[in-house]
mmCIF file with all atom_site columns, C-alpha atoms in Angstrom:
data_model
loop_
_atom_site.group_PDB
_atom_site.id
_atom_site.type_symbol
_atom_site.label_atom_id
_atom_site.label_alt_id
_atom_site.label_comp_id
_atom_site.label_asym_id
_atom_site.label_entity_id
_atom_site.label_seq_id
_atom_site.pdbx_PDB_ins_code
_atom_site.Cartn_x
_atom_site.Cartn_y
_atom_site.Cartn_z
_atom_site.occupancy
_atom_site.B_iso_or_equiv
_atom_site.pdbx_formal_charge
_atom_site.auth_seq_id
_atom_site.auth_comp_id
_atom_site.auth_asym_id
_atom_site.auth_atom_id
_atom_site.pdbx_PDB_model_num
ATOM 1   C CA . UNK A 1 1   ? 214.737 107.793 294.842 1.00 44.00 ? 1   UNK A CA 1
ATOM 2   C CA . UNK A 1 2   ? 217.741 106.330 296.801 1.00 51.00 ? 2   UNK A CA 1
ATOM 3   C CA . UNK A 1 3   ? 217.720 109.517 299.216 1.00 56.00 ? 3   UNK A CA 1
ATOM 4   C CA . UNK A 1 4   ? 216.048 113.048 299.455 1.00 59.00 ? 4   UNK A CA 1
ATOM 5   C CA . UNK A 1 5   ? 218.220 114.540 296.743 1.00 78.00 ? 5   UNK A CA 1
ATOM 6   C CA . UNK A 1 6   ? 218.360 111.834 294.012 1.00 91.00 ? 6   UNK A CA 1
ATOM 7   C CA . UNK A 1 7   ? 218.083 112.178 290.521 1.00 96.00 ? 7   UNK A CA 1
ATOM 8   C CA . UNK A 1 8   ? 215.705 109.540 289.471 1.00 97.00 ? 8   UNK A CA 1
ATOM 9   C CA . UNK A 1 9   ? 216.369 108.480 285.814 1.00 98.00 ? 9   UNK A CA 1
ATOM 10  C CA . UNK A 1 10  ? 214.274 105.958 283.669 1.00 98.00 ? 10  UNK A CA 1
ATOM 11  C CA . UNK A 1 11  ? 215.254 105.077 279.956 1.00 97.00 ? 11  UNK A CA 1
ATOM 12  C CA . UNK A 1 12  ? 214.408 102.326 277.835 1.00 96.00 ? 12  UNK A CA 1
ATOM 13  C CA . UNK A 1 13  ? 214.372 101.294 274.581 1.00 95.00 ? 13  UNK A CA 1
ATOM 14  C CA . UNK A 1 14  ? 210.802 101.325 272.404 1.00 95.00 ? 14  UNK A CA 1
ATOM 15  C CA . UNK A 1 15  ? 209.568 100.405 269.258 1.00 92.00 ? 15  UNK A CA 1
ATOM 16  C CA . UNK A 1 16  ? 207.856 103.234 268.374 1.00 93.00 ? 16  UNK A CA 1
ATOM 17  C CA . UNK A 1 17  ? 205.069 106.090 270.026 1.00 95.00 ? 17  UNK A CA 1
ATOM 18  C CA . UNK A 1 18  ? 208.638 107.390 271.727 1.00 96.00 ? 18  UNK A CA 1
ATOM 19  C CA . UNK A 1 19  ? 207.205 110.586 272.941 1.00 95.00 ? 19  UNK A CA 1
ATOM 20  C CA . UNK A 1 20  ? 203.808 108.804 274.175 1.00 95.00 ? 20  UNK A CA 1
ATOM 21  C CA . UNK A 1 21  ? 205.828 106.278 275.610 1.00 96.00 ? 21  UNK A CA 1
ATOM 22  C CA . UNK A 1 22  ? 208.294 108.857 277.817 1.00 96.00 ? 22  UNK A CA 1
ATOM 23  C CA . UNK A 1 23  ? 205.160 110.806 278.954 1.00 96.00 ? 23  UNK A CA 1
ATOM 24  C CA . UNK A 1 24  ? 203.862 107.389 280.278 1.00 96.00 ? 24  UNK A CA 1
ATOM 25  C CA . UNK A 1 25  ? 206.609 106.341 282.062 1.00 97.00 ? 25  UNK A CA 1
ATOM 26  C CA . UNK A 1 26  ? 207.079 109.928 283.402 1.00 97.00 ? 26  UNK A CA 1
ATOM 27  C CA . UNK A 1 27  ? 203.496 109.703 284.472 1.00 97.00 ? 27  UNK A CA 1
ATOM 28  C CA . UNK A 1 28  ? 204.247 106.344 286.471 1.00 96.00 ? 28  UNK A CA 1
ATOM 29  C CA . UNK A 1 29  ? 207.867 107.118 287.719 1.00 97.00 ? 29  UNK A CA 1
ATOM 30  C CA . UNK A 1 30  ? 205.930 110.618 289.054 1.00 97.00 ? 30  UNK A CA 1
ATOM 31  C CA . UNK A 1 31  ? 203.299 108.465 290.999 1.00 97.00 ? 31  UNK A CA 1
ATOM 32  C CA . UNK A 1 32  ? 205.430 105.830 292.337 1.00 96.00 ? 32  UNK A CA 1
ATOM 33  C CA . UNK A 1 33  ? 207.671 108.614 293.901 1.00 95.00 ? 33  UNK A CA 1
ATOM 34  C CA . UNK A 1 34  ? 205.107 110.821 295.489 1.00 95.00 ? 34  UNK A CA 1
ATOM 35  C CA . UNK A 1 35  ? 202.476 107.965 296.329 1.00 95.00 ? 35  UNK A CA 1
ATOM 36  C CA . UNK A 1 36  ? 200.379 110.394 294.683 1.00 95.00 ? 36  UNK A CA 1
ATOM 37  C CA . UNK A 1 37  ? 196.987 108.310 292.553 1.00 96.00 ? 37  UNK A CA 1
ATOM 38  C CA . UNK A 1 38  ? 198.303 107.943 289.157 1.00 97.00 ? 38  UNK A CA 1
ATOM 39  C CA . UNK A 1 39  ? 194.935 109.976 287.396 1.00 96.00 ? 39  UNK A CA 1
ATOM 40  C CA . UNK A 1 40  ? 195.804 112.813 289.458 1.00 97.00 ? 40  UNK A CA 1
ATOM 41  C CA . UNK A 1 41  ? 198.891 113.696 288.318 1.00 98.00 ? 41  UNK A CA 1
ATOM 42  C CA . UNK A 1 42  ? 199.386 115.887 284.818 1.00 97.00 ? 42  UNK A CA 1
ATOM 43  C CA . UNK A 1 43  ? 201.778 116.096 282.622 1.00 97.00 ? 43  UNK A CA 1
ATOM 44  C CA . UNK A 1 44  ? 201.858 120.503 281.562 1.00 96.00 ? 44  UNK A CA 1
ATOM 45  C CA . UNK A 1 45  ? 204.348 122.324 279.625 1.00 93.00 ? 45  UNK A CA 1
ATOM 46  C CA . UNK A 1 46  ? 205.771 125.838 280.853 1.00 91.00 ? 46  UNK A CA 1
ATOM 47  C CA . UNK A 1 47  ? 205.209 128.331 277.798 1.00 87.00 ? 47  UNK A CA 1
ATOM 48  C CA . UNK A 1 48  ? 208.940 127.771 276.344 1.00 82.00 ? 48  UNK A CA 1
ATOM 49  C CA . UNK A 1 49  ? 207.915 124.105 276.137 1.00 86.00 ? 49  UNK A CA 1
ATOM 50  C CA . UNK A 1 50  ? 209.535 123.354 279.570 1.00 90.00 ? 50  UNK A CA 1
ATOM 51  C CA . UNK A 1 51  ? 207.374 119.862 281.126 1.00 95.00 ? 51  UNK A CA 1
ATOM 52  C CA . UNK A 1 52  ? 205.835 120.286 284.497 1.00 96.00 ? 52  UNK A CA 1
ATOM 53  C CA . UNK A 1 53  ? 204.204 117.866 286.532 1.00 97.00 ? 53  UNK A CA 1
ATOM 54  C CA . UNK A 1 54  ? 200.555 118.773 288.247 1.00 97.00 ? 54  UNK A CA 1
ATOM 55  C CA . UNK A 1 55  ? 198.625 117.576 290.988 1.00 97.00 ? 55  UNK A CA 1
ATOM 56  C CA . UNK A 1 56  ? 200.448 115.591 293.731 1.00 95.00 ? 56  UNK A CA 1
ATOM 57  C CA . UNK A 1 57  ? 203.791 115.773 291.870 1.00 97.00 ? 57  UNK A CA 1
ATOM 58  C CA . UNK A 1 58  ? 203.627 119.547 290.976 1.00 97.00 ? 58  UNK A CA 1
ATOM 59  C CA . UNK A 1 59  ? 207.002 119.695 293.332 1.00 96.00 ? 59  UNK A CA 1
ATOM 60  C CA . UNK A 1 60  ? 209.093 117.400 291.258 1.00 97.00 ? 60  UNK A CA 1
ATOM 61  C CA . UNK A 1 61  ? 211.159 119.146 288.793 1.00 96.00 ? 61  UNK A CA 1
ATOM 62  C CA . UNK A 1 62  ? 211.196 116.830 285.129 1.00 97.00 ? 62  UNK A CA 1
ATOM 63  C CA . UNK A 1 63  ? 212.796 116.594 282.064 1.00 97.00 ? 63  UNK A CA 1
ATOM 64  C CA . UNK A 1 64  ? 212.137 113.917 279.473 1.00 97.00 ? 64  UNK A CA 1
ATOM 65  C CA . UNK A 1 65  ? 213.872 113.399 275.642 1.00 97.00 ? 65  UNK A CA 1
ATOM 66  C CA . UNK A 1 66  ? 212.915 110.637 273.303 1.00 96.00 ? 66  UNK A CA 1
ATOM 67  C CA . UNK A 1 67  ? 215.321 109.660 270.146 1.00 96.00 ? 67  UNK A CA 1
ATOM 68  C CA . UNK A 1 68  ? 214.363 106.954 267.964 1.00 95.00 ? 68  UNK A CA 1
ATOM 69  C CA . UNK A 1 69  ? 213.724 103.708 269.106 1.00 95.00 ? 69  UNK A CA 1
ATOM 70  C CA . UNK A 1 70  ? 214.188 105.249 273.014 1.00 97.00 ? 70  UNK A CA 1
ATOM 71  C CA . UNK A 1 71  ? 213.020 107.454 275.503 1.00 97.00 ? 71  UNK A CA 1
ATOM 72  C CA . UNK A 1 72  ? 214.338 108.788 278.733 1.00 98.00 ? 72  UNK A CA 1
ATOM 73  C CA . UNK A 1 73  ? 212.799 110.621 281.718 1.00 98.00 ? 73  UNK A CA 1
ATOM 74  C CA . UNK A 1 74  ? 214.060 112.451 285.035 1.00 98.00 ? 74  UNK A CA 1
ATOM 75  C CA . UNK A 1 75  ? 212.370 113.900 287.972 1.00 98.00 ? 75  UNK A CA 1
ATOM 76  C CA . UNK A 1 76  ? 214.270 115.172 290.834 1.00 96.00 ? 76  UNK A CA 1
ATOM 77  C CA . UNK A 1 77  ? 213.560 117.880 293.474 1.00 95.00 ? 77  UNK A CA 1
ATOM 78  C CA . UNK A 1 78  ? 215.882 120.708 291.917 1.00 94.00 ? 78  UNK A CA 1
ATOM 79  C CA . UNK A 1 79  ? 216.022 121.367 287.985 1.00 94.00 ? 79  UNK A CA 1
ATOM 80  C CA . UNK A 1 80  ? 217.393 118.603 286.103 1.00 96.00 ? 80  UNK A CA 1
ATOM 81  C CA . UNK A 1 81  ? 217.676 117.877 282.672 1.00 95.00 ? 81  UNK A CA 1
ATOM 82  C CA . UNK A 1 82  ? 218.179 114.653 280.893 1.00 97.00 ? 82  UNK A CA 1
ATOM 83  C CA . UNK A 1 83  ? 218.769 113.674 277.095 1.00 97.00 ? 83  UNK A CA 1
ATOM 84  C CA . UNK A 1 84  ? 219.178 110.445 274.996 1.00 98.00 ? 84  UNK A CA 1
ATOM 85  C CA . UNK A 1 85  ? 220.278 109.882 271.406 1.00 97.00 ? 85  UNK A CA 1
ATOM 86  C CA . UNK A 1 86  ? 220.428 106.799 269.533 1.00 97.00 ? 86  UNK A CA 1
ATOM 87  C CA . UNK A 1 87  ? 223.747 106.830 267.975 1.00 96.00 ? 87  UNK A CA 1
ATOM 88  C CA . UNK A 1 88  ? 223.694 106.908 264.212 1.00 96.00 ? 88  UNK A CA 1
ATOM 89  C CA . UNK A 1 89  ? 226.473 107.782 261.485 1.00 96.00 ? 89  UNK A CA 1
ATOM 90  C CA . UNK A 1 90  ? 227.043 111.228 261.050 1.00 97.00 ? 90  UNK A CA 1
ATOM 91  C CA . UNK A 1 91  ? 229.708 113.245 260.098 1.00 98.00 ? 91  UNK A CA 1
ATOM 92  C CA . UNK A 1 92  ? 230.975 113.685 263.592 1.00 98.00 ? 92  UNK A CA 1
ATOM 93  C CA . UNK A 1 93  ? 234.104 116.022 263.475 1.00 98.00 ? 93  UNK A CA 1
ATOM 94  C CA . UNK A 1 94  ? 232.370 118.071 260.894 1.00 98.00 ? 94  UNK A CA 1
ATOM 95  C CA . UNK A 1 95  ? 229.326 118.558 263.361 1.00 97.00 ? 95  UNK A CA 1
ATOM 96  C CA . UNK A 1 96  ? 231.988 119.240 266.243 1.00 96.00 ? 96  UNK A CA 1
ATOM 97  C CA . UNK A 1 97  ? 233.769 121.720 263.891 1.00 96.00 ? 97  UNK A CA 1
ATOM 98  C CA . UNK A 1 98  ? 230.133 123.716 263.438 1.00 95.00 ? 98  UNK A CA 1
ATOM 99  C CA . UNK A 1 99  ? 228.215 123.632 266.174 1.00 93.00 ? 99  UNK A CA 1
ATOM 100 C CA . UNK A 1 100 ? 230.218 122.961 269.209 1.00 93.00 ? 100 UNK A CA 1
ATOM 101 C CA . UNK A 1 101 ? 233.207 124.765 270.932 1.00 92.00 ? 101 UNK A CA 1
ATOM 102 C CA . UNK A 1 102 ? 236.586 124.621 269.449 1.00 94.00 ? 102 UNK A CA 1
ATOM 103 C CA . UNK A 1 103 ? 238.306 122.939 272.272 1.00 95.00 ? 103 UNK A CA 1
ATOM 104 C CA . UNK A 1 104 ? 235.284 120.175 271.943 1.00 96.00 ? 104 UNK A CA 1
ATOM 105 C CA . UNK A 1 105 ? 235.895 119.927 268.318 1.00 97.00 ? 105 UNK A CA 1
ATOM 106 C CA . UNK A 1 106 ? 239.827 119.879 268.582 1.00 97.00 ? 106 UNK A CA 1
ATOM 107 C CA . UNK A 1 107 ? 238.939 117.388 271.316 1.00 97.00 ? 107 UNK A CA 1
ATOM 108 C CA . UNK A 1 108 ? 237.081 114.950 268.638 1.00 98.00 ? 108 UNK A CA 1
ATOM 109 C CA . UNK A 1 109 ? 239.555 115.345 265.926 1.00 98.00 ? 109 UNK A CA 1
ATOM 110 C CA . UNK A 1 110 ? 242.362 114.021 268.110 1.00 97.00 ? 110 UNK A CA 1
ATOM 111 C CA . UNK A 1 111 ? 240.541 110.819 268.893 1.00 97.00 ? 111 UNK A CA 1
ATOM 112 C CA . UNK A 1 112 ? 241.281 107.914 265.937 1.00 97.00 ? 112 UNK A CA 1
ATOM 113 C CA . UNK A 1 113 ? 238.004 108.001 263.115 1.00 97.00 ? 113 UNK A CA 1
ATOM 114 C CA . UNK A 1 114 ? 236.249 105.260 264.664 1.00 95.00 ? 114 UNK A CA 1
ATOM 115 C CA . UNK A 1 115 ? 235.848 106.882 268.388 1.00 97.00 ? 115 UNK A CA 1
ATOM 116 C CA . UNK A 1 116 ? 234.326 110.254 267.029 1.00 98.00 ? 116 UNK A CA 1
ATOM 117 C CA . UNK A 1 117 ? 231.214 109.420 266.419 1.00 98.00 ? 117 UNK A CA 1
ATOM 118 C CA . UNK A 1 118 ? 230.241 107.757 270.141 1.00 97.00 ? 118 UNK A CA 1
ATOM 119 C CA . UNK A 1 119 ? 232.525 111.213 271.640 1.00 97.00 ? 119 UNK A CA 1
ATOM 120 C CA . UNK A 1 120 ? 230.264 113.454 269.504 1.00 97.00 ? 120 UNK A CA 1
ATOM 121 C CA . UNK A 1 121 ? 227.312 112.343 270.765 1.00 97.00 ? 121 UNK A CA 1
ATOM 122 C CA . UNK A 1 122 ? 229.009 112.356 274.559 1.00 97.00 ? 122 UNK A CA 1
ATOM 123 C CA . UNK A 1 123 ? 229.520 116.041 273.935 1.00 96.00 ? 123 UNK A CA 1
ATOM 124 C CA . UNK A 1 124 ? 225.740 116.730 272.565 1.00 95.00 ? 124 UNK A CA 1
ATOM 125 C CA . UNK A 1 125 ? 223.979 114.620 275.189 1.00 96.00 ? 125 UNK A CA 1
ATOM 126 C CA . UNK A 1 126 ? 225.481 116.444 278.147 1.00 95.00 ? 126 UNK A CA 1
ATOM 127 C CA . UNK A 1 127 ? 225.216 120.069 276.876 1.00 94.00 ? 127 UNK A CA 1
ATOM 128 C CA . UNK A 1 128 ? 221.803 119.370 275.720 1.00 94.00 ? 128 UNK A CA 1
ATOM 129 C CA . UNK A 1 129 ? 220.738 117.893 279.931 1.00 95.00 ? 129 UNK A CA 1
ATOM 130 C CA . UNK A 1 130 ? 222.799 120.768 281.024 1.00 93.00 ? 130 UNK A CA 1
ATOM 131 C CA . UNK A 1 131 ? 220.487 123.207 278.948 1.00 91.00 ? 131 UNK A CA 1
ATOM 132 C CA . UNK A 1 132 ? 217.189 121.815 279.736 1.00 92.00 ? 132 UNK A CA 1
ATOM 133 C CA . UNK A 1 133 ? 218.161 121.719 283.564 1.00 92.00 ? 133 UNK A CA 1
ATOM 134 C CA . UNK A 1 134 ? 219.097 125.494 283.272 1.00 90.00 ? 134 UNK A CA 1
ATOM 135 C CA . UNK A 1 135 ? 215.698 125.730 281.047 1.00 87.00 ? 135 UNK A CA 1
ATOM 136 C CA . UNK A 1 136 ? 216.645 127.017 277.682 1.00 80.00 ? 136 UNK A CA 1
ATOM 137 C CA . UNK A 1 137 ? 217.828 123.899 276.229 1.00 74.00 ? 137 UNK A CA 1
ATOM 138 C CA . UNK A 1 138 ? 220.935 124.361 273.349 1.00 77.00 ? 138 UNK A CA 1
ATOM 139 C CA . UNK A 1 139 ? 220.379 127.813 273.400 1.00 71.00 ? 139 UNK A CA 1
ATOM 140 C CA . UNK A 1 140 ? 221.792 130.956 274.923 1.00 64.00 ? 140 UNK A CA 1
ATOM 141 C CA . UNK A 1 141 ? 225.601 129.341 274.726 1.00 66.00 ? 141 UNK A CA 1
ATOM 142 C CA . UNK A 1 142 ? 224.257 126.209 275.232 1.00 75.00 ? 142 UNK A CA 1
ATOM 143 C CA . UNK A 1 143 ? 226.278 124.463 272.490 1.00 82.00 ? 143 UNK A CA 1
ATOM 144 C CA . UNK A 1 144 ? 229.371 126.070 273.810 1.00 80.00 ? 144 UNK A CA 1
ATOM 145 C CA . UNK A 1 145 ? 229.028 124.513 277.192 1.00 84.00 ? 145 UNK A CA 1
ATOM 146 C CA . UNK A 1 146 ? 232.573 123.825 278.529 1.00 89.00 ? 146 UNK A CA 1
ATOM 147 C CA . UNK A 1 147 ? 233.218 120.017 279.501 1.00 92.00 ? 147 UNK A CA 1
ATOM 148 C CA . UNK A 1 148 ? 235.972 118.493 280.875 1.00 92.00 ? 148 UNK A CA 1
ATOM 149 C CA . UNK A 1 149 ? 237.499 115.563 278.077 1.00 95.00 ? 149 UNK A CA 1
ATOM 150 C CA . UNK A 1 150 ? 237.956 112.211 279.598 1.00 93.00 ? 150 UNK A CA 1
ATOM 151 C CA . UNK A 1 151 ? 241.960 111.698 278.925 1.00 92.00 ? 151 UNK A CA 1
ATOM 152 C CA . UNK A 1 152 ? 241.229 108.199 277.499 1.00 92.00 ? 152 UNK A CA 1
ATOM 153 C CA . UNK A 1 153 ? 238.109 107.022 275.280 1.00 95.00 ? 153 UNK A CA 1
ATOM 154 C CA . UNK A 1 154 ? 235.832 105.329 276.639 1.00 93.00 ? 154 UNK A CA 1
ATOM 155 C CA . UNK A 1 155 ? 235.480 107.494 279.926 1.00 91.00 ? 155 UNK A CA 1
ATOM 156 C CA . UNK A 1 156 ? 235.932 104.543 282.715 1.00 85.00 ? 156 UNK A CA 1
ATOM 157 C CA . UNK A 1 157 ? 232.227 103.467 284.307 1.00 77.00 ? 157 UNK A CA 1
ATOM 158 C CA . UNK A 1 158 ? 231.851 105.193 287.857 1.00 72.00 ? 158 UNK A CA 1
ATOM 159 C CA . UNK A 1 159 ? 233.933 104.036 290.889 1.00 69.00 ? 159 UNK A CA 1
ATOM 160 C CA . UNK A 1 160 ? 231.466 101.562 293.073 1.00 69.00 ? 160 UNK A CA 1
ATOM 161 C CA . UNK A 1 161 ? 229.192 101.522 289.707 1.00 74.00 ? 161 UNK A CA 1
ATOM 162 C CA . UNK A 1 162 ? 226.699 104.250 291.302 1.00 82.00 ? 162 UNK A CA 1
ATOM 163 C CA . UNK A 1 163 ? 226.703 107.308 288.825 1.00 92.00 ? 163 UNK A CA 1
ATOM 164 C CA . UNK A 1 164 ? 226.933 110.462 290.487 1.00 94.00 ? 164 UNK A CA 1
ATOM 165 C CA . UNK A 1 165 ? 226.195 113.818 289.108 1.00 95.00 ? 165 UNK A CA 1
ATOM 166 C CA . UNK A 1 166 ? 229.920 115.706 288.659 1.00 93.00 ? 166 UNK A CA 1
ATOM 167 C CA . UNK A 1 167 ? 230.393 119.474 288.853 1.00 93.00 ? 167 UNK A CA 1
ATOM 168 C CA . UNK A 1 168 ? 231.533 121.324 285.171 1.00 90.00 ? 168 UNK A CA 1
ATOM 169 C CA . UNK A 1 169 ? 234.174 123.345 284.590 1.00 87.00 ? 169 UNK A CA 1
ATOM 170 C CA . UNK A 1 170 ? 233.912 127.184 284.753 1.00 76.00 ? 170 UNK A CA 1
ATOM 171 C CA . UNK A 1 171 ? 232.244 127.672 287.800 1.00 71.00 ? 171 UNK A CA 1
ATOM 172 C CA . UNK A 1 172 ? 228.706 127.285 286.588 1.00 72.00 ? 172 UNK A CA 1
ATOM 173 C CA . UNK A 1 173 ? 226.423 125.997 289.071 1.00 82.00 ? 173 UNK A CA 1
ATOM 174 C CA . UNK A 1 174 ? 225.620 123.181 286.962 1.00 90.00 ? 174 UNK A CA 1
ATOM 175 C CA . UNK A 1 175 ? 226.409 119.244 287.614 1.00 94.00 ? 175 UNK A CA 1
ATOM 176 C CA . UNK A 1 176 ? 226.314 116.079 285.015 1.00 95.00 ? 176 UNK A CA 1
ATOM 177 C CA . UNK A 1 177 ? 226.930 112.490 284.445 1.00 96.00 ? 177 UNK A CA 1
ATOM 178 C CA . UNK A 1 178 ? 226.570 110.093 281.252 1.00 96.00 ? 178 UNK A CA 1
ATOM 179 C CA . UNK A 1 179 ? 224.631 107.247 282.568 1.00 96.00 ? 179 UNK A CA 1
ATOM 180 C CA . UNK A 1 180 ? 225.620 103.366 281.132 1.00 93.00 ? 180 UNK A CA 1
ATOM 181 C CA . UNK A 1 181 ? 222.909 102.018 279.078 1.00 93.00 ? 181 UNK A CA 1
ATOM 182 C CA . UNK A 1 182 ? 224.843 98.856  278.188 1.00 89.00 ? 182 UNK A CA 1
ATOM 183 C CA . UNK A 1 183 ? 225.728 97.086  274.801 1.00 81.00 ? 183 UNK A CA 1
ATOM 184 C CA . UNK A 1 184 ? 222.908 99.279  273.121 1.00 87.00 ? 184 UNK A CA 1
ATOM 185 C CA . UNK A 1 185 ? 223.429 102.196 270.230 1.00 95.00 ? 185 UNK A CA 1
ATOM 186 C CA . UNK A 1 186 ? 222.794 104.891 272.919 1.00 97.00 ? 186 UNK A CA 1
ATOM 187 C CA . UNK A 1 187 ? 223.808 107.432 274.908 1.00 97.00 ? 187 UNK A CA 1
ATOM 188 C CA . UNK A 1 188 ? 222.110 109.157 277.769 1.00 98.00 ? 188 UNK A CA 1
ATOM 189 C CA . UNK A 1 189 ? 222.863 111.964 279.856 1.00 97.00 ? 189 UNK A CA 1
ATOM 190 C CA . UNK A 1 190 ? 221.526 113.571 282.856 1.00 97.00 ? 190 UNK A CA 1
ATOM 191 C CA . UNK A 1 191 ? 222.179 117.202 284.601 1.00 96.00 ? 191 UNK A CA 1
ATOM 192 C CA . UNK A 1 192 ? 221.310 119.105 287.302 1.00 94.00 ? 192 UNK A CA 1
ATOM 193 C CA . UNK A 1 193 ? 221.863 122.498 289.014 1.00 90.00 ? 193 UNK A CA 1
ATOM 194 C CA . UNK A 1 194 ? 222.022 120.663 292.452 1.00 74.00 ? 194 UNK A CA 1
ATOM 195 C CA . UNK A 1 195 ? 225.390 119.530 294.209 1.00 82.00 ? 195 UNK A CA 1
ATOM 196 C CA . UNK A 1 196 ? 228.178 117.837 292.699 1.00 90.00 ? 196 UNK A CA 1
ATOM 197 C CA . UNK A 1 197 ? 227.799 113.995 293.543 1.00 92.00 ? 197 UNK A CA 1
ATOM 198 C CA . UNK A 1 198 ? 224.192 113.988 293.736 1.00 93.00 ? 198 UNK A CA 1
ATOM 199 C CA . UNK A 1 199 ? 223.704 110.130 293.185 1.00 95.00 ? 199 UNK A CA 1
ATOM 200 C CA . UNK A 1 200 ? 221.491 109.032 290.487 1.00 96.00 ? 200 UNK A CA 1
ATOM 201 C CA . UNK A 1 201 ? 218.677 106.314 290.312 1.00 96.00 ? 201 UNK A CA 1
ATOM 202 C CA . UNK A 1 202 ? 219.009 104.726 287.189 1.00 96.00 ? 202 UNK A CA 1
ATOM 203 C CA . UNK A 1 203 ? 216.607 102.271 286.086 1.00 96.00 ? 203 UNK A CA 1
ATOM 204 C CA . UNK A 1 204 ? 215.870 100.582 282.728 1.00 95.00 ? 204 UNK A CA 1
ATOM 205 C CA . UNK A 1 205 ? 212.059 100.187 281.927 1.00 92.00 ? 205 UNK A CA 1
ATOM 206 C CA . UNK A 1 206 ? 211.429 97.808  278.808 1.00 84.00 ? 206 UNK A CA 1
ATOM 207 C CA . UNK A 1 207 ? 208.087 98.818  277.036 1.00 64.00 ? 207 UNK A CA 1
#
């Protein structure tokens, strides 16, 4: 981790096994950051499907997501949450219009057709890290997650080019960032319910 109260974050893309390969590279990131032997540390899941880490690592909170043809992990020392999607067609303001809140979905529809589809999955990737880190993933109001809208598409890359978790709106407790992965068809996002500006360790692991 760069300091006490990173977020460490590892993606990469593979070409398939994405869930073996996240639980791998979970496995490794865990040992590297605790010094802990790699055979002692296990990879559990809470009984709402939550992942824990046991052994020398069982005080690392974790989060991992896998979409096809990538996988991400996190591990931090408060919750986190993290999510990836490989973007794909779909019918983007549609989607917005059903699942998300309307000021996310009047949000997408005022952006020109071919922009939607990239802010869509923007949207999804950060409520779905902010759910995980608060441990009920998309549910309980999940979807409806306030966000604050970039005023210009793309969102600018981070000042200094170290991302930093930001607080949301509403007062929630919670903290995010959409991490750059780059020319490739993905999108990644990260949350926590630490402090605004936590930075975040982001490192790109090629299987």
């Amino acid at each position: 981790m760069t300091g006490p109260d990173a977020v460490t974050v590892l993606w990469g893309p593979v070409t398939s096994g994405e869930r073996r390969a996240a639980h791998t590279t979970l496995l490794r990131a865990a040992a590297e950051l605790t010094g802990g032997p790699l055979h002692r540390i296990g990879l559990a899941h809470d009984p709402g499907g939550r992942p824990r880490l046991t052994g020398p690592a069982a005080r690392l909170h974790v989060s991992v997501s896998h979409s096809p043809g990538a996988r991400a992990v996190a591990l931090a020392r408060t919750p986190v949450g993290v999510d990836i999607e490989t973007v794909r067609p779909v019918p983007a303001l549609a989607l917005a219009r059903r699942w998300l809140a309307p000021a996310d979905a009047d949000w997408v529809g005022r952006l020109p057709a071919p922009d939607r589809v990239p802010a869509f999955y923007w949207l999804w990737t950060q409520k779905e890290a902010v759910g995980k880190a608060r441990g009920h993933g998309l549910a309980h109001g999940g979807l409806t997650q306030p966000l604050a809208h970039p005023p210009h598409w793309p969102p600018p890359p981070a000042a200094g080019g170290t991302p930093a978790l930001r607080a949301l709106p509403g007062g929630t407790g919670a903290a995010c960032a959409v991490l750059p992965t780059g020319a490739g068809p993905y999108v990644l996002a990260v949350a926590g319910l630490g402090a605004p500006g936590t930075p975040v360790d982001l490192r790109r692991c090629d299987a």
